[in-house]
Backbone as ProteinMPNN parsed JSONL, in Angstrom:
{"seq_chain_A": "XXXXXXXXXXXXXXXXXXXXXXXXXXXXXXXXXXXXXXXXXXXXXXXXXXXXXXXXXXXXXXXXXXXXXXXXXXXXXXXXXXXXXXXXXXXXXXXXXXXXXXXXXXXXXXX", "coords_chain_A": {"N_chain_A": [[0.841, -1.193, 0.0], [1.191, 2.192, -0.759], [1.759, 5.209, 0.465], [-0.087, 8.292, 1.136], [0.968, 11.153, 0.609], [1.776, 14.464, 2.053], [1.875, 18.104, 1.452], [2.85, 20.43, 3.621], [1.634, 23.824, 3.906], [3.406, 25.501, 4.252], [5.743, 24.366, 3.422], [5.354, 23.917, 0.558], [5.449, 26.341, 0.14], [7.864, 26.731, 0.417], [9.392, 25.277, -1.288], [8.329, 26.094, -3.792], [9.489, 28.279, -3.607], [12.155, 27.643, -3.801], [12.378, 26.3, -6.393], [11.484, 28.367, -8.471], [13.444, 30.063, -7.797], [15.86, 28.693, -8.51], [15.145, 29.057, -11.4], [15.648, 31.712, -11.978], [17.639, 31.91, -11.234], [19.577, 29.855, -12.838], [18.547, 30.298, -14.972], [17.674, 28.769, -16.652], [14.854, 25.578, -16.529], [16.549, 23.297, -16.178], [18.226, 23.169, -13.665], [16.154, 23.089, -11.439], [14.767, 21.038, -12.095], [16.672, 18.613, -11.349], [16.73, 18.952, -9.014], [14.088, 18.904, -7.928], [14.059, 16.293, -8.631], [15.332, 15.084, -6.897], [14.304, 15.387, -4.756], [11.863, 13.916, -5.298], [12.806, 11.619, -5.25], [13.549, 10.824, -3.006], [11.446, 11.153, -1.188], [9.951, 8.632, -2.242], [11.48, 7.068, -1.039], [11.012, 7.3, 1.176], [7.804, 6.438, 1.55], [7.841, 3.939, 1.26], [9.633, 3.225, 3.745], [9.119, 4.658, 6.439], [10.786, 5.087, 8.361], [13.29, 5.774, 7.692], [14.097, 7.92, 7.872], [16.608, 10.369, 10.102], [15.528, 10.4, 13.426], [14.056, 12.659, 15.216], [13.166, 15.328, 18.132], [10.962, 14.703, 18.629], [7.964, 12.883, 18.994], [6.848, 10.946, 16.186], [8.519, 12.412, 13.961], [10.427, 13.334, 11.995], [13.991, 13.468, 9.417], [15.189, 13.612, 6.419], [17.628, 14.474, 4.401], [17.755, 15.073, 1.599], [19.551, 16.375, -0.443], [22.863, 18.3, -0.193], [21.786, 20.816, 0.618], [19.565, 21.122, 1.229], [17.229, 19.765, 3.852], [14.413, 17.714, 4.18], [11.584, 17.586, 6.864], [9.859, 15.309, 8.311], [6.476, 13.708, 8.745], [5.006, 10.993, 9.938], [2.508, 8.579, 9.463], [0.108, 6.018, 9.98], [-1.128, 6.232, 7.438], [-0.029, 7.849, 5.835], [2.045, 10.315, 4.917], [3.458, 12.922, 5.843], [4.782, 16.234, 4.595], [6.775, 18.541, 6.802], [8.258, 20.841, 6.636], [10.707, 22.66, 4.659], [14.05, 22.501, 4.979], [16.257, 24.997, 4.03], [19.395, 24.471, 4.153], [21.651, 26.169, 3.578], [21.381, 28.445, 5.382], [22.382, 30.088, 7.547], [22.148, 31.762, 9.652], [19.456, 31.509, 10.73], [17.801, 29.074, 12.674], [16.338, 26.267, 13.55], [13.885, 26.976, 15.932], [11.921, 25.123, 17.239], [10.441, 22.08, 16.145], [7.685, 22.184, 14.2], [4.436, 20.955, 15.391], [1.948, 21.03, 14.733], [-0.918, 22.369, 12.373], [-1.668, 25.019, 13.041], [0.632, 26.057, 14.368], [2.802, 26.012, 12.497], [4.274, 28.429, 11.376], [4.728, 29.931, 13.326], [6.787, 28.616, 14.962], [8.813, 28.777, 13.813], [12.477, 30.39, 12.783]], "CA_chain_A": [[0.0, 0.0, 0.0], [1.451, 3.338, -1.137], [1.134, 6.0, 1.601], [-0.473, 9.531, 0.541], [2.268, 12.785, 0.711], [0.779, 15.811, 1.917], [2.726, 18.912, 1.721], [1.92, 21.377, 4.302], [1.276, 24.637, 3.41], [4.7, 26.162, 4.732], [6.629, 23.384, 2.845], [5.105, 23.556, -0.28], [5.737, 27.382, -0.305], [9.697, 26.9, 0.525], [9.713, 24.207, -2.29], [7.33, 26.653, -5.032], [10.526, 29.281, -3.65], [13.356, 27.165, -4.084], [12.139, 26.246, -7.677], [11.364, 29.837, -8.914], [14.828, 30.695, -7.458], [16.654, 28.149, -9.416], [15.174, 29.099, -12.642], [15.757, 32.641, -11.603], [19.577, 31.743, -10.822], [20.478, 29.505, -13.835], [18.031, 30.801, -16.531], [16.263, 27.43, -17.333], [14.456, 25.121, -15.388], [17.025, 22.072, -15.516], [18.737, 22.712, -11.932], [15.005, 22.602, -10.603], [13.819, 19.658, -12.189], [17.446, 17.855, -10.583], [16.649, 19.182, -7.592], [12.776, 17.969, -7.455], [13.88, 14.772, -8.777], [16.078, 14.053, -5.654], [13.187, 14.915, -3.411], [10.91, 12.745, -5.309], [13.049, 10.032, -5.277], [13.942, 10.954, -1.563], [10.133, 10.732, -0.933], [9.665, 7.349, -2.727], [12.4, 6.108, -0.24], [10.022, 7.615, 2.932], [6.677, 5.981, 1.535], [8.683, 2.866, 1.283], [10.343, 2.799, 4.739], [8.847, 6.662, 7.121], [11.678, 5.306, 9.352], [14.885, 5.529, 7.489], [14.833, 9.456, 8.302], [16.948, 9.98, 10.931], [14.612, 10.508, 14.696], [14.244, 13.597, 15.895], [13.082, 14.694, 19.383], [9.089, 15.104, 18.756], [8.01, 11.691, 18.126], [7.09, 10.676, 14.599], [8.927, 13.78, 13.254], [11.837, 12.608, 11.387], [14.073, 14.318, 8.633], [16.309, 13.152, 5.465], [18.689, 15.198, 3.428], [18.079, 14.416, 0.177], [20.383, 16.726, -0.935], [23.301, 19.03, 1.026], [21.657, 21.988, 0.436], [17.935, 21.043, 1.755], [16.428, 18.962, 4.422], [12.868, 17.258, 4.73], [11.079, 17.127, 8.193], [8.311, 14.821, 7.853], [5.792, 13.112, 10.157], [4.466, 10.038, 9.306], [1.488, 7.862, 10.156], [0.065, 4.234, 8.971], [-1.469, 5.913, 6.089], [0.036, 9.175, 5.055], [3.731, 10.819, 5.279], [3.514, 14.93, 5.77], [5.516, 17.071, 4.946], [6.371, 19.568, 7.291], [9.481, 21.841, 6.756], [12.02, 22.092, 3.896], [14.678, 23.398, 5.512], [17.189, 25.181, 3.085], [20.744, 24.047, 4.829], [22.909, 27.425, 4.057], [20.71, 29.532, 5.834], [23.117, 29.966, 8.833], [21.96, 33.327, 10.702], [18.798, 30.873, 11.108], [17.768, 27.77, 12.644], [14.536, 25.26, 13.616], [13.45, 26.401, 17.766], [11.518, 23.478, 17.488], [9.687, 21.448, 15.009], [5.922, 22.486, 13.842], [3.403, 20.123, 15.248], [0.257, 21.188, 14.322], [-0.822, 23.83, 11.142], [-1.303, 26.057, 13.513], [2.337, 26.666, 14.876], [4.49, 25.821, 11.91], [4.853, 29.669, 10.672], [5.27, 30.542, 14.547], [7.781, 28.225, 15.726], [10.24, 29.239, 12.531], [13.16, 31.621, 12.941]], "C_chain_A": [[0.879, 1.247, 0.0], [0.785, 4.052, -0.659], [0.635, 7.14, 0.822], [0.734, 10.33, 1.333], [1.491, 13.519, 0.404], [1.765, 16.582, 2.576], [1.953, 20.018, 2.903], [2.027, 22.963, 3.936], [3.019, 25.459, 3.188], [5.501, 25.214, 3.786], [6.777, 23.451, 1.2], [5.929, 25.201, -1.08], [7.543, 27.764, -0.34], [9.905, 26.469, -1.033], [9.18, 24.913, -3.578], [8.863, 27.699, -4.872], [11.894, 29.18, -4.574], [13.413, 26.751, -5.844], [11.987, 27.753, -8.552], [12.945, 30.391, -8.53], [15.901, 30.048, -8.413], [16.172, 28.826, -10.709], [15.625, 30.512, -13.295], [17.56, 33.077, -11.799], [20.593, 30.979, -12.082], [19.787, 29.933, -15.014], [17.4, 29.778, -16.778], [16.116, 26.56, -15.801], [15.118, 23.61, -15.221], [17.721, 21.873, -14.379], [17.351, 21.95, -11.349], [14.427, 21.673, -10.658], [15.42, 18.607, -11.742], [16.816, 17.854, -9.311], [15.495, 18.277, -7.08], [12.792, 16.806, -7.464], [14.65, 14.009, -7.743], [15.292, 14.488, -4.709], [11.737, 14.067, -3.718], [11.544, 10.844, -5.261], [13.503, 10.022, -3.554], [12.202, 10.732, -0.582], [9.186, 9.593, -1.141], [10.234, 6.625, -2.062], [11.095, 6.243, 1.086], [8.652, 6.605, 2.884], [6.749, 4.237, 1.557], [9.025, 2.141, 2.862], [10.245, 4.56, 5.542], [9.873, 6.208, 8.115], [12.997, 5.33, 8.758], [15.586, 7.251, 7.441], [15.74, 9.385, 9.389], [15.544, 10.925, 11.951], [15.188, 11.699, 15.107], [13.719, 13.63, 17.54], [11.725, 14.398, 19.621], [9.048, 13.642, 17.794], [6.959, 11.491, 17.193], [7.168, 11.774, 13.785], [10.217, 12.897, 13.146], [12.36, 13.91, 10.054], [15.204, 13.664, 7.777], [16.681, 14.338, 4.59], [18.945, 15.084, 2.08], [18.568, 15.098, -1.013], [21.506, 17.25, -0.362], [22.974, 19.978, 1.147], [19.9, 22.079, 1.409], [17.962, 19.628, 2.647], [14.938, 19.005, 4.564], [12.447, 17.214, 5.887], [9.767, 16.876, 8.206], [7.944, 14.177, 9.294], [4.876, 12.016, 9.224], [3.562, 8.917, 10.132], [1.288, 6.709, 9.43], [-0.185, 4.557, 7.744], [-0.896, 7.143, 5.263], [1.558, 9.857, 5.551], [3.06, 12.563, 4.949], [4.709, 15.604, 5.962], [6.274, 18.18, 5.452], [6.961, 20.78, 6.831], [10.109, 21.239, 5.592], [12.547, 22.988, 4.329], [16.219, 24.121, 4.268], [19.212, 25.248, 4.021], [22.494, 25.473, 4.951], [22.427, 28.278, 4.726], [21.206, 29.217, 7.235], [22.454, 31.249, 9.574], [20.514, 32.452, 11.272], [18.946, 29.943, 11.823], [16.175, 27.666, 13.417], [14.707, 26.016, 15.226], [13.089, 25.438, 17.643], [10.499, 23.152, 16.256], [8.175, 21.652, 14.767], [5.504, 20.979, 14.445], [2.21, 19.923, 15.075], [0.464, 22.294, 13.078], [-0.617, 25.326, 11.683], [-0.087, 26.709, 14.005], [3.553, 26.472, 14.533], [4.48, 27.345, 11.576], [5.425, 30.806, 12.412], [6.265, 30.08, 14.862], [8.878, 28.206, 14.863], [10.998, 30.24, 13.052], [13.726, 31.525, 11.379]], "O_chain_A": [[1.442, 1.322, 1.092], [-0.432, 4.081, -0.842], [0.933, 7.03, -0.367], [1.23, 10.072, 2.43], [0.766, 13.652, -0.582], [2.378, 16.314, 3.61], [0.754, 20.292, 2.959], [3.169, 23.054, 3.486], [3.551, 25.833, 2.143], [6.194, 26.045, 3.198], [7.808, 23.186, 0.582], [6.574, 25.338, -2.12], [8.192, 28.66, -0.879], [10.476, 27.186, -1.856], [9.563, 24.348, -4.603], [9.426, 27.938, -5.94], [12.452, 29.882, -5.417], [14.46, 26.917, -6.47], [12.82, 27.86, -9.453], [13.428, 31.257, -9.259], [16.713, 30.746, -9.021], [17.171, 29.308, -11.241], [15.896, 30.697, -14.481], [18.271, 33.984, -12.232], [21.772, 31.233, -12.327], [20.408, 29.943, -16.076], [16.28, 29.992, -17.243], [16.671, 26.629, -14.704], [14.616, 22.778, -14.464], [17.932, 20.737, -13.952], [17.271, 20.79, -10.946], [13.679, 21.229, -9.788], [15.064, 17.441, -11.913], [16.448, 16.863, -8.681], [15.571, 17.35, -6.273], [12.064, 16.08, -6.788], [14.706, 12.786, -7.62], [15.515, 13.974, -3.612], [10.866, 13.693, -2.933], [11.111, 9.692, -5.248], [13.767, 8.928, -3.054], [12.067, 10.201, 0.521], [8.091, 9.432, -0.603], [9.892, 5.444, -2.117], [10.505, 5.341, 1.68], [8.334, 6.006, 3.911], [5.815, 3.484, 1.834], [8.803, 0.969, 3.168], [11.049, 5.46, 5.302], [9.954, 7.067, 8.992], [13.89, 4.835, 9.446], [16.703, 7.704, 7.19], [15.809, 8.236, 9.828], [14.808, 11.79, 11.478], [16.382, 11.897, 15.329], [13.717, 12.619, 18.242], [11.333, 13.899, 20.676], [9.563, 13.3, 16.73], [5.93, 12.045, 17.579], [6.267, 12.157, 13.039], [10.778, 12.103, 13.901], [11.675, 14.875, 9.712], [16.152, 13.176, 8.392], [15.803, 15.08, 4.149], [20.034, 15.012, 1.511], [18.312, 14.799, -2.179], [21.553, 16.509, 0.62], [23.721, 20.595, 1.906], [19.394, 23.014, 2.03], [18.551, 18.61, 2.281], [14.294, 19.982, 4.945], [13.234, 16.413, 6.392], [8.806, 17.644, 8.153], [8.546, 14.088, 10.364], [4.274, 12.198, 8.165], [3.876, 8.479, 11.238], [1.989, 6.339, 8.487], [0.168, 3.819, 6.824], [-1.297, 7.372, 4.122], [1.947, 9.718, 6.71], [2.41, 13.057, 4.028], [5.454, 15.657, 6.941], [6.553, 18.983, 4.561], [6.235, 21.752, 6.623], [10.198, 20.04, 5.328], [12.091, 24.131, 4.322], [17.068, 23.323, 3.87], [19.879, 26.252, 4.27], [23.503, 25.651, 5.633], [23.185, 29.247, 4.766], [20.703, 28.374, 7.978], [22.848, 30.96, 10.703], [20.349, 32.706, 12.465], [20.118, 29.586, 11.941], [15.304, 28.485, 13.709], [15.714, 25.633, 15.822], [13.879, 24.534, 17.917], [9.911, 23.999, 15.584], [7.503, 20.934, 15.507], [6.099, 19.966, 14.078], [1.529, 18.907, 15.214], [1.498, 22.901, 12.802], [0.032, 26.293, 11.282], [0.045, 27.933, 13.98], [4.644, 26.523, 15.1], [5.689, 27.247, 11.369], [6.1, 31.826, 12.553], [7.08, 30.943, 15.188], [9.893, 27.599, 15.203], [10.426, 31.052, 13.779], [14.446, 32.415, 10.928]]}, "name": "protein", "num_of_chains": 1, "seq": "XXXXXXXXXXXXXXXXXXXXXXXXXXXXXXXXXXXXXXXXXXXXXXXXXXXXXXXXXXXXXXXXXXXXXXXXXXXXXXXXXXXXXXXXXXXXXXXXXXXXXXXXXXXXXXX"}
């Protein structure tokens, strides 16, 4: 059985960013379709196996790297993997306080 992937609102809008930025940055859209294709194949690994992220501290919040530039932080249940956060990995003056667990307090608990 093939789980459902549901982006969450905040996730989807990093990931609509990070695509518009590449095409922005090299002029066509073949960085962005590399890029998407190592988080769809990084998301075909999760629906496969929601534990081979590594464990964070909020339990079933997990997160894989499926590139060095971006991390996933998903949450996953018997029937559905969510996505919560893409975190973009050079963004140093940032970081996670703590992990969204509801809709309501992923755009609050961001720095």
């Amino acid at each position: 059985m093939v789980k459902q992937i549901n982006w969450s609102p905040l996730a989807k809008g990093e990931l609509r960013s990070l695509l518009l930025s590449s095409v922005q940055k090299f002029g066509n859209k073949e960085q962005g379709k590399i890029i998407y294709s190592l988080f769809q194949n990084a998301l075909h690994r999760i629906t496969l196996n929601p534990f081979i992220g590594q464990a964070t501290e909020v339990d079933n919040i997990r997160y894989i790297t499926p590139c060095p530039d971006y991390t996933l932080f998903y949450r996953h249940s018997l029937l559905k993997i969510e996505i919560l956060v893409l975190w973009d990995n050079s963004h140093k003056a940032g970081k996670i306080k703590s992990i969204p667990t509801g809709k309501q307090e992923e755009a609050s608990q961001l720095l």
